[in-house]
Tab-separated table of C-alpha atoms in Angstrom:
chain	number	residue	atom	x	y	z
P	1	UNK	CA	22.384	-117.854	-38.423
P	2	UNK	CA	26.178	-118.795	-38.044
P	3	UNK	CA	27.193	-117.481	-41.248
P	4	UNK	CA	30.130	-119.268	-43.392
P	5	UNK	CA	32.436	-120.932	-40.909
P	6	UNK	CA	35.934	-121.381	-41.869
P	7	UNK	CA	38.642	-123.559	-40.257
P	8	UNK	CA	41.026	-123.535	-39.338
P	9	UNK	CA	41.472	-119.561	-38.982
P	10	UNK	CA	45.389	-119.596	-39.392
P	11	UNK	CA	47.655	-122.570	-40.826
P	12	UNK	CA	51.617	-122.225	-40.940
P	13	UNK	CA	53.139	-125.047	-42.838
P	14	UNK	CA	55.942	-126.046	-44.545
P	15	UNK	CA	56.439	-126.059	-48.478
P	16	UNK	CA	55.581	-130.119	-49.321
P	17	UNK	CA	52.817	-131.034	-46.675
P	18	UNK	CA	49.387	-131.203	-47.363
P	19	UNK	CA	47.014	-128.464	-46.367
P	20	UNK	CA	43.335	-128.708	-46.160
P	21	UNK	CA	40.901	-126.195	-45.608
P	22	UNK	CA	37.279	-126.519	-44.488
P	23	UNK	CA	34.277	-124.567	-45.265
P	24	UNK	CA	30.406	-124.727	-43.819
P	25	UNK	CA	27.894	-122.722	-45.707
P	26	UNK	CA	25.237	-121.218	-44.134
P	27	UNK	CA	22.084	-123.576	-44.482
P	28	UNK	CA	19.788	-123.545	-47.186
P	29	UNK	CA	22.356	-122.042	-49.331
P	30	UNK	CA	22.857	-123.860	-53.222
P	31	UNK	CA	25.574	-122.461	-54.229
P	32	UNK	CA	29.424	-122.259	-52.320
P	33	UNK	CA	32.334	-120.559	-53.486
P	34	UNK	CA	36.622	-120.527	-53.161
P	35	UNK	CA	38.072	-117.883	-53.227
P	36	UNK	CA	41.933	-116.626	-53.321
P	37	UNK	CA	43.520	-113.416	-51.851
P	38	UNK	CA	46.695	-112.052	-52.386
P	39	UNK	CA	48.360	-108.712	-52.519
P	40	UNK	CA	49.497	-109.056	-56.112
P	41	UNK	CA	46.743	-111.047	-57.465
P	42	UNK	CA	43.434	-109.352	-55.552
P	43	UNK	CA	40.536	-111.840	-54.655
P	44	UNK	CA	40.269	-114.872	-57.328
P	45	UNK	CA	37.535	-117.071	-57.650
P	46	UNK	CA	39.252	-120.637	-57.705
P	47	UNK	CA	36.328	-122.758	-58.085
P	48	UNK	CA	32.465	-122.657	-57.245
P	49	UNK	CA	30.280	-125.412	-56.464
P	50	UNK	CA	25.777	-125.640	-57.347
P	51	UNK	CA	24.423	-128.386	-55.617
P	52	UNK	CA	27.004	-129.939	-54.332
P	53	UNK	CA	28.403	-129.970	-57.648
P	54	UNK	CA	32.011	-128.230	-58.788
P	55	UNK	CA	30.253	-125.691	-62.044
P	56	UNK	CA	33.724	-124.039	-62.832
P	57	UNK	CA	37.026	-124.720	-61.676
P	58	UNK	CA	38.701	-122.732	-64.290
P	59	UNK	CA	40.267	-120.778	-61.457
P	60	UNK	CA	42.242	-123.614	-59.723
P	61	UNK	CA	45.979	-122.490	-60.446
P	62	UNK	CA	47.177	-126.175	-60.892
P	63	UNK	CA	46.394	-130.200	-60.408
P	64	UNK	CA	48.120	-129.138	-56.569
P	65	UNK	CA	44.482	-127.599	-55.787
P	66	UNK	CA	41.662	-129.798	-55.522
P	67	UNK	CA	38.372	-129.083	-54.075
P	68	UNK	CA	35.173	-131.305	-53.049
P	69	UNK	CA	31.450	-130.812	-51.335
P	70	UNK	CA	30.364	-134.127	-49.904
P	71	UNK	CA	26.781	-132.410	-48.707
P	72	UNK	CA	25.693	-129.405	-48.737
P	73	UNK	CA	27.197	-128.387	-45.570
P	74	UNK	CA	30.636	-129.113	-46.531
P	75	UNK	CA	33.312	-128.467	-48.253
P	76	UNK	CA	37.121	-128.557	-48.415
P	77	UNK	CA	40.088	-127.370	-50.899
P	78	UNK	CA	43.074	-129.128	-50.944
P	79	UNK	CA	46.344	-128.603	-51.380
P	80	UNK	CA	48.949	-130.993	-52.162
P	81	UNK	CA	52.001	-130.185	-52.100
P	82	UNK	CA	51.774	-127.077	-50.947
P	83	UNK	CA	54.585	-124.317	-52.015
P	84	UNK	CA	55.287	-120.575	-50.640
P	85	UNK	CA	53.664	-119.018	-53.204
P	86	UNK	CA	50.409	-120.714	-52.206
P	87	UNK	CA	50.636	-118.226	-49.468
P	88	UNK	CA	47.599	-116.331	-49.044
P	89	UNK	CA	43.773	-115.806	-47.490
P	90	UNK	CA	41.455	-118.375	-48.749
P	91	UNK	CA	37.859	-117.422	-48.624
P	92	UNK	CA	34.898	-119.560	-49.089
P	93	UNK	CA	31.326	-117.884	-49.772
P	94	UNK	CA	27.995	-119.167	-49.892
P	95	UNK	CA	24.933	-117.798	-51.210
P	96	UNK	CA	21.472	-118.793	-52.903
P	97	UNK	CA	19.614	-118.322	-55.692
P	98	UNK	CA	16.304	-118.788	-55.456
P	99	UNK	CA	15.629	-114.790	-55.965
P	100	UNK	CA	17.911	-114.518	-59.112
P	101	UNK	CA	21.786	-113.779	-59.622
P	102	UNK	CA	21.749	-110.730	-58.175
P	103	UNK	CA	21.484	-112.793	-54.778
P	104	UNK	CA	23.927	-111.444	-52.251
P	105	UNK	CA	27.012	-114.029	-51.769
P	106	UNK	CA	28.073	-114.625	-47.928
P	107	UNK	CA	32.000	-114.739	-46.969
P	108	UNK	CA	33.371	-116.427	-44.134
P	109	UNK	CA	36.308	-114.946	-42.251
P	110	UNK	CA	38.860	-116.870	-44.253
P	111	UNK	CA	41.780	-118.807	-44.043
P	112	UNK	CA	45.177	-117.546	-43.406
P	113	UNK	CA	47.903	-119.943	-44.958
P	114	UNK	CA	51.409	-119.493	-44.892
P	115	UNK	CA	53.680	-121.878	-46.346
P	116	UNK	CA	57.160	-121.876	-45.249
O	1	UNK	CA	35.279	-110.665	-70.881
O	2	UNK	CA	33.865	-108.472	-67.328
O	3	UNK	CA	36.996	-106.378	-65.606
O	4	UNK	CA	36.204	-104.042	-63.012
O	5	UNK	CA	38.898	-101.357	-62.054
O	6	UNK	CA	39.175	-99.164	-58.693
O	7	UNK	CA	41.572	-96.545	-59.179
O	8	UNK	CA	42.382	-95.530	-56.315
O	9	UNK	CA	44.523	-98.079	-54.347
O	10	UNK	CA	44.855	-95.877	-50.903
O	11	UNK	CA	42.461	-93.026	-49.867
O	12	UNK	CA	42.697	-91.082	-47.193
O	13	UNK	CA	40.171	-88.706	-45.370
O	14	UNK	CA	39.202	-86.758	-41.920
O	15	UNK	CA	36.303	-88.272	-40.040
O	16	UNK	CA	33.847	-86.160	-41.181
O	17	UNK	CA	34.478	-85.540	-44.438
O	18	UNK	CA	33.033	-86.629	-47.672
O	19	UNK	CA	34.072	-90.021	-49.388
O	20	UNK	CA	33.525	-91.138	-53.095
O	21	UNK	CA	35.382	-94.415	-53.969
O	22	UNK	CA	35.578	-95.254	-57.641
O	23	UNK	CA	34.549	-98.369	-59.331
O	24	UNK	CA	34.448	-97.984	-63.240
O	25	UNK	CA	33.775	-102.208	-65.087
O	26	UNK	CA	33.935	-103.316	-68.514
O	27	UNK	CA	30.806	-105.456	-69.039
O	28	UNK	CA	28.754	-106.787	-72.171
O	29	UNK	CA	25.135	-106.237	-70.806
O	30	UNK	CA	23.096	-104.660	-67.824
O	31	UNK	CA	25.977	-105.201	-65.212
O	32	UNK	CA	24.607	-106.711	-61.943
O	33	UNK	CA	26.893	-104.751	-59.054
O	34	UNK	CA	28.439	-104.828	-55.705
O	35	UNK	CA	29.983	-103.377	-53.324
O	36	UNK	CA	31.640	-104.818	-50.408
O	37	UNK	CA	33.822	-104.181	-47.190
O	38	UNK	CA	36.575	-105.797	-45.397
O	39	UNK	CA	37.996	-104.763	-42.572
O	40	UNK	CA	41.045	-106.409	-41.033
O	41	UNK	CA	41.238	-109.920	-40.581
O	42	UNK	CA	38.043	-110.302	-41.747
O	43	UNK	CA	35.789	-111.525	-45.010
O	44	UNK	CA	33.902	-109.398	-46.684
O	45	UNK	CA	30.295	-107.603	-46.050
O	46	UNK	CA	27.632	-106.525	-48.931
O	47	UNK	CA	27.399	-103.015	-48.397
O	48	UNK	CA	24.932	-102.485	-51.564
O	49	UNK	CA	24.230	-103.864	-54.707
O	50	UNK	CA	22.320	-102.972	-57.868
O	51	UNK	CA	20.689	-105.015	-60.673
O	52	UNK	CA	17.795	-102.943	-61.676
O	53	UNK	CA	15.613	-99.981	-61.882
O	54	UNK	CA	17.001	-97.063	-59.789
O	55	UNK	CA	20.061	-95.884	-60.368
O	56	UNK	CA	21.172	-94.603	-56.851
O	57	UNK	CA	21.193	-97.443	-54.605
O	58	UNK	CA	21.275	-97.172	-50.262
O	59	UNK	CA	23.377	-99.176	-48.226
O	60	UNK	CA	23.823	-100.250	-44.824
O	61	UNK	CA	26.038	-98.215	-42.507
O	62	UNK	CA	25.243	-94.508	-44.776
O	63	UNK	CA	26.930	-95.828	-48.121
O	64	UNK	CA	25.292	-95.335	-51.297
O	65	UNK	CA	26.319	-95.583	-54.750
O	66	UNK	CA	25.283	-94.728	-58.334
O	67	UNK	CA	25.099	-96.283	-61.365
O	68	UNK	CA	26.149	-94.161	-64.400
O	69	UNK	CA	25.753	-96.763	-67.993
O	70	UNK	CA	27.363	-93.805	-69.797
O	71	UNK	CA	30.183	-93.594	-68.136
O	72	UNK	CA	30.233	-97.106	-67.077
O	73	UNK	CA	30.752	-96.665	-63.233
O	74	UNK	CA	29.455	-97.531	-59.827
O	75	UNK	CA	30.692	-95.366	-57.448
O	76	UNK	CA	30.724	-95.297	-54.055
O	77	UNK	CA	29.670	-92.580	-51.659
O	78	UNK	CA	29.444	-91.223	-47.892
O	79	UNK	CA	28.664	-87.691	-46.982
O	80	UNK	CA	30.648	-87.918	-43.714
O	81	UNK	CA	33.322	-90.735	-43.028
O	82	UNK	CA	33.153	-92.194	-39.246
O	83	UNK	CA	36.645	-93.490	-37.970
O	84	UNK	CA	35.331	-97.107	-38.277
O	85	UNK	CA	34.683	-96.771	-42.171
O	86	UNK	CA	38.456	-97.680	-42.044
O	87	UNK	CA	38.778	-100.639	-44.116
O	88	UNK	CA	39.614	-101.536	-47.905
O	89	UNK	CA	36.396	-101.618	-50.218
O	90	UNK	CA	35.799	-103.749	-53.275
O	91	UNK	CA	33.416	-103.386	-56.388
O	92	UNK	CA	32.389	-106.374	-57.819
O	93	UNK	CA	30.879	-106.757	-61.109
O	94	UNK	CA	28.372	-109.942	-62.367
O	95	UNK	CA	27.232	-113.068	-62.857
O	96	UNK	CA	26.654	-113.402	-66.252
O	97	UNK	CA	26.064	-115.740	-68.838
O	98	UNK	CA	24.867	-118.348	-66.821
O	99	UNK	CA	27.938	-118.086	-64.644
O	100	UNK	CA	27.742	-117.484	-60.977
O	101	UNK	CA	31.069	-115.613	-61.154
O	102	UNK	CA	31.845	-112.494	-59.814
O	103	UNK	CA	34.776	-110.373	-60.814
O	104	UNK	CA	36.415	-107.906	-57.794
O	105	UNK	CA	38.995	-104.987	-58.445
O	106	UNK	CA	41.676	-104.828	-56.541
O	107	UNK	CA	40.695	-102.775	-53.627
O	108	UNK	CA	40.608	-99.356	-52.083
O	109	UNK	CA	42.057	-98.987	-48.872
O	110	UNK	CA	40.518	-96.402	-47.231
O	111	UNK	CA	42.335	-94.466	-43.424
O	112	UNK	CA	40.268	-92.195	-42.083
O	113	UNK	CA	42.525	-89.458	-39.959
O	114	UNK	CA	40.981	-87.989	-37.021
């Protein structure tokens, strides 16, 4: 299996544009999560997704983040306009839980976003 | 609400030596917990989770850790620390109450000297 697959790996932009990040979960997986990663902050969930559908977005900081999952194999956050303090790793997990919630969830390598 | 605190933000240790990272959470029922890995420029890796029934769970790569409801920890151990064990370390505590979430302290980074 290919695990999560993040792209891109590294984006430099500068505070305004839009940034979009793109996540594939592995396959056969139900449920896909966002996460956030910062030195102050630690590793925040921002939003997670069960069929395709968003479950909890109560960790998206503000309307700026938006995140969809056309199919099950794919998924994006957006952000819009982006400002230096979005500055961070994003990652996106995927797991499944057919055995229960102690089901192991599945990280891709992340997304390294600097905002200038 | 779940919290899960790690003490220790840096460790560091000889190759060789012995390695207990702490983990202590703040849950309302039978925790479900995890421990992960990250080393750098990478995501994270399950190293060992437990949900149920024996309290002293194995891992891959010689980690195991122990549950301990009475004093509300998880921590994480290693009789002898290999120069690759370098990397920062995360408990993780949930889901509950029908939510998928987990919570993550902050991290323990670990250096291992040689």
């Amino acid at each position: 299996d290919a695990g999560v697959i993040q792209s891109p790996r590294h984006e430099v932009t500068e505070m305004g544009q839009e940034v979009t990040l793109r996540c594939k979960p592995i396959s056969g997986h139900d449920y896909l999560f966002w996460y956030r990663q910062t030195m102050m902050r630690g590793l925040e969930l921002l939003i997670y997704f069960n069929n395709n559908v968003p479950i909890d977005d109560s960790g998206m900081p503000e309307d700026r983040f938006s995140a969809k999952m056309p199919n099950a194999s794919f998924s994006t956050l957006k952000i819009q306009p982006s400002e230096p303090r979005d500055s961070a790793v994003y990652f996106c997990a995927s797991s499944s839980r057919t055995g229960g919630p102690q089901e192991t969830q599945y990280f891709g390598p992340g997304t390294r976003l600097l905002v200038l | 609400a779940q919290s899960v605190t790690q003490p220790d933000i840096h460790i560091t240790v000889s190759e060789g030596a012995s390695l207990e990272l702490r983990c202590n959470y703040s849950y309302g029922a039978t925790p479900y917990l995890f421990w992960y890995v990250q080393s750098p420029g990478q995501g994270l890796q399950l190293l060992l989770k437990y949900f149920s029934g024996d309290t002293l769970v194995q891992g891959i790569k010689g980690f195991e850790a122990e549950f301990k409801r009475s004093q509300s920890s998880f921590n994480l151990r290693k009789p002898s620390v290999h120069w690759s064990d370098a990397a920062e370390y995360f408990c993780a505590v949930g889901p509950q109450g029908g939510s998928e979430k987990l919570v993550f302290g902050k991290g323990t980074k670990l250096t291992v000297n040689p």
